[in-house]
């Protein structure tokens, strides 16, 4: 089996509500890139990557030229066994993990389809029936955020990511955490996320002001040194996100003592091959994981779910149904949340088949 064609689409994904974050960041309509690898056997593999503007050194319009650079290595290559081909791509083009992520996901989709198995069977086997979801709450007025949390809780959600810092007022962030905690009651996980948008001082003031309630902090500052200082000053557990980019950064964060939990995201690490290695390292370190992606729709969601379901359930903090936050859906039959949980498809491969009427005409084809 050989790869004969690479097709790319750009699709605008619009959030059901604008997500406001610290340091002026916002997520409303974001372009996702869908990739399909076609083979001479008739099988096709799907990938997707959706970088959020101002979030990482990645952008959607950078995917096409990166894929063009990788096309000579991909075309005519044997896709089964993704890690061997990804090693060749890494030697050919250094960096650009976000672009490689879509390729790697598509290779795993093809490999699982060739085996006639759901992808999770190749990643370690099914270790749970389904996976817990968290609900991300945009940084707006504290009472409105409490209302959103209560509404999500009524659907079965038991974990809440409270976006902080949109108005540069640390006392408002304290109110956000307190009101959401009060709204959902004791037990559910509540954590405040600055998306590395505040300084050590503001994060420490917030953390100390809510140290009497059950909350966790997420990536307040841009550096691991500052995150570790906030962790030490507040005594609150911390989840890392933006600083977790590869296995080296995970080891560094662990050494700093500020990685009680970590977000493992496909596009940051370069796809399922690299994320599986990061998952295994976190299992060794004893770090709780959120297995997801930066943003995206049904393909990204399915890929993360397959890795999540093949991981020990006591190590998976949560996953995210990214496609549940945006429109349009690429595959109307893809998994949706049910009672605050979600599971990957059972059919061979990723189990996702994007609707070609939604995708439209490819923006680029290599063959």
mmCIF file with all atom_site columns, N, CA and C in Angstrom, residues 33-97:
data_model
loop_
_atom_site.group_PDB
_atom_site.id
_atom_site.type_symbol
_atom_site.label_atom_id
_atom_site.label_alt_id
_atom_site.label_comp_id
_atom_site.label_asym_id
_atom_site.label_entity_id
_atom_site.label_seq_id
_atom_site.pdbx_PDB_ins_code
_atom_site.Cartn_x
_atom_site.Cartn_y
_atom_site.Cartn_z
_atom_site.occupancy
_atom_site.B_iso_or_equiv
_atom_site.pdbx_formal_charge
_atom_site.auth_seq_id
_atom_site.auth_comp_id
_atom_site.auth_asym_id
_atom_site.auth_atom_id
_atom_site.pdbx_PDB_model_num
ATOM 1   N N  . UNK A 1 33 ? -7.469 23.005 9.621  1.00 0.00 ? 33 UNK A N  1
ATOM 2   C CA . UNK A 1 33 ? -6.972 22.402 8.388  1.00 0.00 ? 33 UNK A CA 1
ATOM 3   C C  . UNK A 1 33 ? -7.228 20.901 8.450  1.00 0.00 ? 33 UNK A C  1
ATOM 4   N N  . UNK A 1 34 ? -7.931 20.388 7.461  1.00 0.00 ? 34 UNK A N  1
ATOM 5   C CA . UNK A 1 34 ? -8.226 18.966 7.347  1.00 0.00 ? 34 UNK A CA 1
ATOM 6   C C  . UNK A 1 34 ? -7.342 18.378 6.251  1.00 0.00 ? 34 UNK A C  1
ATOM 7   N N  . UNK A 1 35 ? -6.760 17.234 6.535  1.00 0.00 ? 35 UNK A N  1
ATOM 8   C CA . UNK A 1 35 ? -5.850 16.566 5.601  1.00 0.00 ? 35 UNK A CA 1
ATOM 9   C C  . UNK A 1 35 ? -6.347 15.145 5.346  1.00 0.00 ? 35 UNK A C  1
ATOM 10  N N  . UNK A 1 36 ? -6.264 14.718 4.089  1.00 0.00 ? 36 UNK A N  1
ATOM 11  C CA . UNK A 1 36 ? -6.590 13.331 3.739  1.00 0.00 ? 36 UNK A CA 1
ATOM 12  C C  . UNK A 1 36 ? -5.456 12.725 2.945  1.00 0.00 ? 36 UNK A C  1
ATOM 13  N N  . UNK A 1 37 ? -5.032 11.538 3.346  1.00 0.00 ? 37 UNK A N  1
ATOM 14  C CA . UNK A 1 37 ? -4.041 10.764 2.607  1.00 0.00 ? 37 UNK A CA 1
ATOM 15  C C  . UNK A 1 37 ? -4.762 9.631  1.889  1.00 0.00 ? 37 UNK A C  1
ATOM 16  N N  . UNK A 1 38 ? -4.676 9.600  0.566  1.00 0.00 ? 38 UNK A N  1
ATOM 17  C CA . UNK A 1 38 ? -5.287 8.531  -0.224 1.00 0.00 ? 38 UNK A CA 1
ATOM 18  C C  . UNK A 1 38 ? -4.215 7.536  -0.646 1.00 0.00 ? 38 UNK A C  1
ATOM 19  N N  . UNK A 1 39 ? -4.595 6.261  -0.683 1.00 0.00 ? 39 UNK A N  1
ATOM 20  C CA . UNK A 1 39 ? -3.645 5.202  -1.037 1.00 0.00 ? 39 UNK A CA 1
ATOM 21  C C  . UNK A 1 39 ? -4.117 4.410  -2.248 1.00 0.00 ? 39 UNK A C  1
ATOM 22  N N  . UNK A 1 40 ? -3.188 3.716  -2.873 1.00 0.00 ? 40 UNK A N  1
ATOM 23  C CA . UNK A 1 40 ? -3.519 2.934  -4.060 1.00 0.00 ? 40 UNK A CA 1
ATOM 24  C C  . UNK A 1 40 ? -4.395 1.731  -3.733 1.00 0.00 ? 40 UNK A C  1
ATOM 25  N N  . UNK A 1 41 ? -4.557 1.415  -2.458 1.00 0.00 ? 41 UNK A N  1
ATOM 26  C CA . UNK A 1 41 ? -5.431 0.319  -2.041 1.00 0.00 ? 41 UNK A CA 1
ATOM 27  C C  . UNK A 1 41 ? -6.892 0.744  -1.972 1.00 0.00 ? 41 UNK A C  1
ATOM 28  N N  . UNK A 1 42 ? -7.138 2.048  -2.074 1.00 0.00 ? 42 UNK A N  1
ATOM 29  C CA . UNK A 1 42 ? -8.492 2.567  -1.923 1.00 0.00 ? 42 UNK A CA 1
ATOM 30  C C  . UNK A 1 42 ? -8.784 3.106  -0.531 1.00 0.00 ? 42 UNK A C  1
ATOM 31  N N  . UNK A 1 43 ? -7.887 2.859  0.432  1.00 0.00 ? 43 UNK A N  1
ATOM 32  C CA . UNK A 1 43 ? -8.078 3.392  1.776  1.00 0.00 ? 43 UNK A CA 1
ATOM 33  C C  . UNK A 1 43 ? -7.646 4.853  1.844  1.00 0.00 ? 43 UNK A C  1
ATOM 34  N N  . UNK A 1 44 ? -8.292 5.601  2.753  1.00 0.00 ? 44 UNK A N  1
ATOM 35  C CA . UNK A 1 44 ? -7.938 6.996  3.008  1.00 0.00 ? 44 UNK A CA 1
ATOM 36  C C  . UNK A 1 44 ? -7.803 7.209  4.511  1.00 0.00 ? 44 UNK A C  1
ATOM 37  N N  . UNK A 1 45 ? -6.882 8.073  4.880  1.00 0.00 ? 45 UNK A N  1
ATOM 38  C CA . UNK A 1 45 ? -6.698 8.428  6.284  1.00 0.00 ? 45 UNK A CA 1
ATOM 39  C C  . UNK A 1 45 ? -6.898 9.916  6.483  1.00 0.00 ? 45 UNK A C  1
ATOM 40  N N  . UNK A 1 46 ? -7.574 10.284 7.590  1.00 0.00 ? 46 UNK A N  1
ATOM 41  C CA . UNK A 1 46 ? -7.908 11.677 7.862  1.00 0.00 ? 46 UNK A CA 1
ATOM 42  C C  . UNK A 1 46 ? -7.086 12.234 9.013  1.00 0.00 ? 46 UNK A C  1
ATOM 43  N N  . UNK A 1 47 ? -6.674 13.499 8.866  1.00 0.00 ? 47 UNK A N  1
ATOM 44  C CA . UNK A 1 47 ? -6.003 14.225 9.938  1.00 0.00 ? 47 UNK A CA 1
ATOM 45  C C  . UNK A 1 47 ? -6.546 15.632 10.030 1.00 0.00 ? 47 UNK A C  1
ATOM 46  N N  . UNK A 1 48 ? -6.252 16.300 11.132 1.00 0.00 ? 48 UNK A N  1
ATOM 47  C CA . UNK A 1 48 ? -6.729 17.671 11.331 1.00 0.00 ? 48 UNK A CA 1
ATOM 48  C C  . UNK A 1 48 ? -5.797 18.389 12.285 1.00 0.00 ? 48 UNK A C  1
ATOM 49  N N  . UNK A 1 49 ? -5.638 19.694 12.076 1.00 0.00 ? 49 UNK A N  1
ATOM 50  C CA . UNK A 1 49 ? -4.908 20.532 13.024 1.00 0.00 ? 49 UNK A CA 1
ATOM 51  C C  . UNK A 1 49 ? -5.550 21.907 13.027 1.00 0.00 ? 49 UNK A C  1
ATOM 52  N N  . UNK A 1 50 ? -5.693 22.477 14.228 1.00 0.00 ? 50 UNK A N  1
ATOM 53  C CA . UNK A 1 50 ? -6.374 23.769 14.364 1.00 0.00 ? 50 UNK A CA 1
ATOM 54  C C  . UNK A 1 50 ? -5.643 24.632 15.380 1.00 0.00 ? 50 UNK A C  1
ATOM 55  N N  . UNK A 1 51 ? -4.612 25.363 14.960 1.00 0.00 ? 51 UNK A N  1
ATOM 56  C CA . UNK A 1 51 ? -3.903 26.245 15.889 1.00 0.00 ? 51 UNK A CA 1
ATOM 57  C C  . UNK A 1 51 ? -4.758 27.470 16.244 1.00 0.00 ? 51 UNK A C  1
ATOM 58  N N  . UNK A 1 52 ? -4.773 27.825 17.532 1.00 0.00 ? 52 UNK A N  1
ATOM 59  C CA . UNK A 1 52 ? -5.479 29.040 17.973 1.00 0.00 ? 52 UNK A CA 1
ATOM 60  C C  . UNK A 1 52 ? -4.533 30.231 17.808 1.00 0.00 ? 52 UNK A C  1
ATOM 61  N N  . UNK A 1 53 ? -4.987 31.327 17.195 1.00 0.00 ? 53 UNK A N  1
ATOM 62  C CA . UNK A 1 53 ? -4.125 32.505 17.063 1.00 0.00 ? 53 UNK A CA 1
ATOM 63  C C  . UNK A 1 53 ? -3.637 33.016 18.426 1.00 0.00 ? 53 UNK A C  1
ATOM 64  N N  . UNK A 1 54 ? -2.381 33.420 18.486 1.00 0.00 ? 54 UNK A N  1
ATOM 65  C CA . UNK A 1 54 ? -1.756 34.011 19.669 1.00 0.00 ? 54 UNK A CA 1
ATOM 66  C C  . UNK A 1 54 ? -1.547 33.009 20.803 1.00 0.00 ? 54 UNK A C  1
ATOM 67  N N  . UNK A 1 55 ? -1.740 31.716 20.522 1.00 0.00 ? 55 UNK A N  1
ATOM 68  C CA . UNK A 1 55 ? -1.635 30.716 21.586 1.00 0.00 ? 55 UNK A CA 1
ATOM 69  C C  . UNK A 1 55 ? -0.288 29.997 21.539 1.00 0.00 ? 55 UNK A C  1
ATOM 70  N N  . UNK A 1 56 ? 0.147  29.614 20.340 1.00 0.00 ? 56 UNK A N  1
ATOM 71  C CA . UNK A 1 56 ? 1.387  28.878 20.155 1.00 0.00 ? 56 UNK A CA 1
ATOM 72  C C  . UNK A 1 56 ? 2.098  29.391 18.906 1.00 0.00 ? 56 UNK A C  1
ATOM 73  N N  . UNK A 1 57 ? 3.378  29.065 18.728 1.00 0.00 ? 57 UNK A N  1
ATOM 74  C CA . UNK A 1 57 ? 4.070  29.418 17.482 1.00 0.00 ? 57 UNK A CA 1
ATOM 75  C C  . UNK A 1 57 ? 3.602  28.518 16.347 1.00 0.00 ? 57 UNK A C  1
ATOM 76  N N  . UNK A 1 58 ? 2.341  28.687 15.959 1.00 0.00 ? 58 UNK A N  1
ATOM 77  C CA . UNK A 1 58 ? 1.725  27.865 14.913 1.00 0.00 ? 58 UNK A CA 1
ATOM 78  C C  . UNK A 1 58 ? 0.573  28.646 14.321 1.00 0.00 ? 58 UNK A C  1
ATOM 79  N N  . UNK A 1 59 ? 0.315  28.446 13.027 1.00 0.00 ? 59 UNK A N  1
ATOM 80  C CA . UNK A 1 59 ? -0.831 29.118 12.408 1.00 0.00 ? 59 UNK A CA 1
ATOM 81  C C  . UNK A 1 59 ? -1.338 28.264 11.256 1.00 0.00 ? 59 UNK A C  1
ATOM 82  N N  . UNK A 1 60 ? -2.648 28.342 11.031 1.00 0.00 ? 60 UNK A N  1
ATOM 83  C CA . UNK A 1 60 ? -3.287 27.441 10.068 1.00 0.00 ? 60 UNK A CA 1
ATOM 84  C C  . UNK A 1 60 ? -2.707 27.581 8.668  1.00 0.00 ? 60 UNK A C  1
ATOM 85  N N  . UNK A 1 61 ? -2.415 28.795 8.240  1.00 0.00 ? 61 UNK A N  1
ATOM 86  C CA . UNK A 1 61 ? -1.893 29.002 6.887  1.00 0.00 ? 61 UNK A CA 1
ATOM 87  C C  . UNK A 1 61 ? -0.457 28.506 6.733  1.00 0.00 ? 61 UNK A C  1
ATOM 88  N N  . UNK A 1 62 ? 0.171  28.108 7.836  1.00 0.00 ? 62 UNK A N  1
ATOM 89  C CA . UNK A 1 62 ? 1.506  27.527 7.739  1.00 0.00 ? 62 UNK A CA 1
ATOM 90  C C  . UNK A 1 62 ? 1.493  26.034 7.457  1.00 0.00 ? 62 UNK A C  1
ATOM 91  N N  . UNK A 1 63 ? 0.308  25.416 7.548  1.00 0.00 ? 63 UNK A N  1
ATOM 92  C CA . UNK A 1 63 ? 0.235  23.970 7.346  1.00 0.00 ? 63 UNK A CA 1
ATOM 93  C C  . UNK A 1 63 ? 0.489  23.615 5.883  1.00 0.00 ? 63 UNK A C  1
ATOM 94  N N  . UNK A 1 64 ? -0.125 24.357 4.970  1.00 0.00 ? 64 UNK A N  1
ATOM 95  C CA . UNK A 1 64 ? -0.011 24.018 3.549  1.00 0.00 ? 64 UNK A CA 1
ATOM 96  C C  . UNK A 1 64 ? 1.433  24.025 3.045  1.00 0.00 ? 64 UNK A C  1
ATOM 97  N N  . UNK A 1 65 ? 2.212  25.090 3.291  1.00 0.00 ? 65 UNK A N  1
ATOM 98  C CA . UNK A 1 65 ? 3.604  25.038 2.815  1.00 0.00 ? 65 UNK A CA 1
ATOM 99  C C  . UNK A 1 65 ? 4.438  23.965 3.510  1.00 0.00 ? 65 UNK A C  1
ATOM 100 N N  . UNK A 1 66 ? 4.115  23.648 4.770  1.00 0.00 ? 66 UNK A N  1
ATOM 101 C CA . UNK A 1 66 ? 4.845  22.582 5.448  1.00 0.00 ? 66 UNK A CA 1
ATOM 102 C C  . UNK A 1 66 ? 4.528  21.229 4.817  1.00 0.00 ? 66 UNK A C  1
ATOM 103 N N  . UNK A 1 67 ? 3.248  21.007 4.493  1.00 0.00 ? 67 UNK A N  1
ATOM 104 C CA . UNK A 1 67 ? 2.871  19.751 3.841  1.00 0.00 ? 67 UNK A CA 1
ATOM 105 C C  . UNK A 1 67 ? 3.492  19.672 2.448  1.00 0.00 ? 67 UNK A C  1
ATOM 106 N N  . UNK A 1 68 ? 3.564  20.799 1.759  1.00 0.00 ? 68 UNK A N  1
ATOM 107 C CA . UNK A 1 68 ? 4.216  20.813 0.446  1.00 0.00 ? 68 UNK A CA 1
ATOM 108 C C  . UNK A 1 68 ? 5.671  20.372 0.568  1.00 0.00 ? 68 UNK A C  1
ATOM 109 N N  . UNK A 1 69 ? 6.333  20.802 1.630  1.00 0.00 ? 69 UNK A N  1
ATOM 110 C CA . UNK A 1 69 ? 7.719  20.407 1.865  1.00 0.00 ? 69 UNK A CA 1
ATOM 111 C C  . UNK A 1 69 ? 7.825  18.915 2.178  1.00 0.00 ? 69 UNK A C  1
ATOM 112 N N  . UNK A 1 70 ? 6.818  18.377 2.871  1.00 0.00 ? 70 UNK A N  1
ATOM 113 C CA . UNK A 1 70 ? 6.851  16.959 3.253  1.00 0.00 ? 70 UNK A CA 1
ATOM 114 C C  . UNK A 1 70 ? 6.332  16.034 2.157  1.00 0.00 ? 70 UNK A C  1
ATOM 115 N N  . UNK A 1 71 ? 5.624  16.587 1.167  1.00 0.00 ? 71 UNK A N  1
ATOM 116 C CA . UNK A 1 71 ? 4.971  15.766 0.147  1.00 0.00 ? 71 UNK A CA 1
ATOM 117 C C  . UNK A 1 71 ? 5.920  14.796 -0.568 1.00 0.00 ? 71 UNK A C  1
ATOM 118 N N  . UNK A 1 72 ? 7.150  15.206 -0.948 1.00 0.00 ? 72 UNK A N  1
ATOM 119 C CA . UNK A 1 72 ? 8.032  14.249 -1.638 1.00 0.00 ? 72 UNK A CA 1
ATOM 120 C C  . UNK A 1 72 ? 8.370  13.012 -0.800 1.00 0.00 ? 72 UNK A C  1
ATOM 121 N N  . UNK A 1 73 ? 8.362  13.165 0.539  1.00 0.00 ? 73 UNK A N  1
ATOM 122 C CA . UNK A 1 73 ? 8.629  12.030 1.410  1.00 0.00 ? 73 UNK A CA 1
ATOM 123 C C  . UNK A 1 73 ? 7.373  11.170 1.569  1.00 0.00 ? 73 UNK A C  1
ATOM 124 N N  . UNK A 1 74 ? 6.211  11.810 1.590  1.00 0.00 ? 74 UNK A N  1
ATOM 125 C CA . UNK A 1 74 ? 4.957  11.095 1.817  1.00 0.00 ? 74 UNK A CA 1
ATOM 126 C C  . UNK A 1 74 ? 4.484  10.334 0.578  1.00 0.00 ? 74 UNK A C  1
ATOM 127 N N  . UNK A 1 75 ? 4.520  10.988 -0.570 1.00 0.00 ? 75 UNK A N  1
ATOM 128 C CA . UNK A 1 75 ? 3.990  10.368 -1.782 1.00 0.00 ? 75 UNK A CA 1
ATOM 129 C C  . UNK A 1 75 ? 4.836  9.156  -2.176 1.00 0.00 ? 75 UNK A C  1
ATOM 130 N N  . UNK A 1 76 ? 4.177  8.028  -2.346 1.00 0.00 ? 76 UNK A N  1
ATOM 131 C CA . UNK A 1 76 ? 4.855  6.781  -2.670 1.00 0.00 ? 76 UNK A CA 1
ATOM 132 C C  . UNK A 1 76 ? 5.324  6.001  -1.462 1.00 0.00 ? 76 UNK A C  1
ATOM 133 N N  . UNK A 1 77 ? 5.105  6.562  -0.251 1.00 0.00 ? 77 UNK A N  1
ATOM 134 C CA . UNK A 1 77 ? 5.575  5.892  0.965  1.00 0.00 ? 77 UNK A CA 1
ATOM 135 C C  . UNK A 1 77 ? 4.538  4.887  1.468  1.00 0.00 ? 77 UNK A C  1
ATOM 136 N N  . UNK A 1 78 ? 5.001  3.910  2.217  1.00 0.00 ? 78 UNK A N  1
ATOM 137 C CA . UNK A 1 78 ? 4.148  2.938  2.886  1.00 0.00 ? 78 UNK A CA 1
ATOM 138 C C  . UNK A 1 78 ? 3.629  3.569  4.183  1.00 0.00 ? 78 UNK A C  1
ATOM 139 N N  . UNK A 1 79 ? 2.298  3.731  4.344  1.00 0.00 ? 79 UNK A N  1
ATOM 140 C CA . UNK A 1 79 ? 1.774  4.440  5.516  1.00 0.00 ? 79 UNK A CA 1
ATOM 141 C C  . UNK A 1 79 ? 1.620  3.590  6.772  1.00 0.00 ? 79 UNK A C  1
ATOM 142 N N  . UNK A 1 80 ? 1.580  2.274  6.629  1.00 0.00 ? 80 UNK A N  1
ATOM 143 C CA . UNK A 1 80 ? 1.338  1.422  7.784  1.00 0.00 ? 80 UNK A CA 1
ATOM 144 C C  . UNK A 1 80 ? 2.591  1.383  8.662  1.00 0.00 ? 80 UNK A C  1
ATOM 145 N N  . UNK A 1 81 ? 2.398  1.724  9.959  1.00 0.00 ? 81 UNK A N  1
ATOM 146 C CA . UNK A 1 81 ? 3.523  1.876  10.871 1.00 0.00 ? 81 UNK A CA 1
ATOM 147 C C  . UNK A 1 81 ? 3.942  3.327  10.895 1.00 0.00 ? 81 UNK A C  1
ATOM 148 N N  . UNK A 1 82 ? 3.131  4.214  11.466 1.00 0.00 ? 82 UNK A N  1
ATOM 149 C CA . UNK A 1 82 ? 3.336  5.666  11.365 1.00 0.00 ? 82 UNK A CA 1
ATOM 150 C C  . UNK A 1 82 ? 4.679  6.153  11.871 1.00 0.00 ? 82 UNK A C  1
ATOM 151 N N  . UNK A 1 83 ? 5.206  5.554  12.931 1.00 0.00 ? 83 UNK A N  1
ATOM 152 C CA . UNK A 1 83 ? 6.404  6.117  13.541 1.00 0.00 ? 83 UNK A CA 1
ATOM 153 C C  . UNK A 1 83 ? 7.619  6.024  12.624 1.00 0.00 ? 83 UNK A C  1
ATOM 154 N N  . UNK A 1 84 ? 7.707  5.019  11.789 1.00 0.00 ? 84 UNK A N  1
ATOM 155 C CA . UNK A 1 84 ? 8.822  4.912  10.853 1.00 0.00 ? 84 UNK A CA 1
ATOM 156 C C  . UNK A 1 84 ? 8.789  6.037  9.831  1.00 0.00 ? 84 UNK A C  1
ATOM 157 N N  . UNK A 1 85 ? 7.598  6.321  9.285  1.00 0.00 ? 85 UNK A N  1
ATOM 158 C CA . UNK A 1 85 ? 7.481  7.397  8.300  1.00 0.00 ? 85 UNK A CA 1
ATOM 159 C C  . UNK A 1 85 ? 7.635  8.757  8.960  1.00 0.00 ? 85 UNK A C  1
ATOM 160 N N  . UNK A 1 86 ? 7.127  8.919  10.185 1.00 0.00 ? 86 UNK A N  1
ATOM 161 C CA . UNK A 1 86 ? 7.296  10.195 10.879 1.00 0.00 ? 86 UNK A CA 1
ATOM 162 C C  . UNK A 1 86 ? 8.763  10.479 11.170 1.00 0.00 ? 86 UNK A C  1
ATOM 163 N N  . UNK A 1 87 ? 9.557  9.437  11.429 1.00 0.00 ? 87 UNK A N  1
ATOM 164 C CA . UNK A 1 87 ? 10.996 9.633  11.640 1.00 0.00 ? 87 UNK A CA 1
ATOM 165 C C  . UNK A 1 87 ? 11.654 10.173 10.375 1.00 0.00 ? 87 UNK A C  1
ATOM 166 N N  . UNK A 1 88 ? 11.211 9.686  9.214  1.00 0.00 ? 88 UNK A N  1
ATOM 167 C CA . UNK A 1 88 ? 11.742 10.208 7.952  1.00 0.00 ? 88 UNK A CA 1
ATOM 168 C C  . UNK A 1 88 ? 11.339 11.666 7.749  1.00 0.00 ? 88 UNK A C  1
ATOM 169 N N  . UNK A 1 89 ? 10.104 11.998 8.113  1.00 0.00 ? 89 UNK A N  1
ATOM 170 C CA . UNK A 1 89 ? 9.647  13.384 7.984  1.00 0.00 ? 89 UNK A CA 1
ATOM 171 C C  . UNK A 1 89 ? 10.435 14.301 8.915  1.00 0.00 ? 89 UNK A C  1
ATOM 172 N N  . UNK A 1 90 ? 10.728 13.832 10.131 1.00 0.00 ? 90 UNK A N  1
ATOM 173 C CA . UNK A 1 90 ? 11.496 14.649 11.078 1.00 0.00 ? 90 UNK A CA 1
ATOM 174 C C  . UNK A 1 90 ? 12.907 14.904 10.563 1.00 0.00 ? 90 UNK A C  1
ATOM 175 N N  . UNK A 1 91 ? 13.471 13.920 9.896  1.00 0.00 ? 91 UNK A N  1
ATOM 176 C CA . UNK A 1 91 ? 14.807 14.101 9.331  1.00 0.00 ? 91 UNK A CA 1
ATOM 177 C C  . UNK A 1 91 ? 14.772 15.046 8.135  1.00 0.00 ? 91 UNK A C  1
ATOM 178 N N  . UNK A 1 92 ? 13.660 15.041 7.407  1.00 0.00 ? 92 UNK A N  1
ATOM 179 C CA . UNK A 1 92 ? 13.524 15.875 6.212  1.00 0.00 ? 92 UNK A CA 1
ATOM 180 C C  . UNK A 1 92 ? 13.181 17.319 6.546  1.00 0.00 ? 92 UNK A C  1
ATOM 181 N N  . UNK A 1 93 ? 12.322 17.510 7.565  1.00 0.00 ? 93 UNK A N  1
ATOM 182 C CA . UNK A 1 93 ? 11.859 18.845 7.947  1.00 0.00 ? 93 UNK A CA 1
ATOM 183 C C  . UNK A 1 93 ? 11.860 18.934 9.468  1.00 0.00 ? 93 UNK A C  1
ATOM 184 N N  . UNK A 1 94 ? 12.785 19.697 10.019 1.00 0.00 ? 94 UNK A N  1
ATOM 185 C CA . UNK A 1 94 ? 12.848 19.840 11.463 1.00 0.00 ? 94 UNK A CA 1
ATOM 186 C C  . UNK A 1 94 ? 11.728 20.755 11.948 1.00 0.00 ? 94 UNK A C  1
ATOM 187 N N  . UNK A 1 95 ? 11.211 20.451 13.147 1.00 0.00 ? 95 UNK A N  1
ATOM 188 C CA . UNK A 1 95 ? 10.194 21.317 13.741 1.00 0.00 ? 95 UNK A CA 1
ATOM 189 C C  . UNK A 1 95 ? 8.828  21.152 13.091 1.00 0.00 ? 95 UNK A C  1
ATOM 190 N N  . UNK A 1 96 ? 8.024  22.231 13.153 1.00 0.00 ? 96 UNK A N  1
ATOM 191 C CA . UNK A 1 96 ? 6.670  22.259 12.593 1.00 0.00 ? 96 UNK A CA 1
ATOM 192 C C  . UNK A 1 96 ? 5.801  21.107 13.094 1.00 0.00 ? 96 UNK A C  1
ATOM 193 N N  . UNK A 1 97 ? 5.772  20.883 14.413 1.00 0.00 ? 97 UNK A N  1
ATOM 194 C CA . UNK A 1 97 ? 4.986  19.759 14.929 1.00 0.00 ? 97 UNK A CA 1
ATOM 195 C C  . UNK A 1 97 ? 3.497  19.887 14.643 1.00 0.00 ? 97 UNK A C  1
#
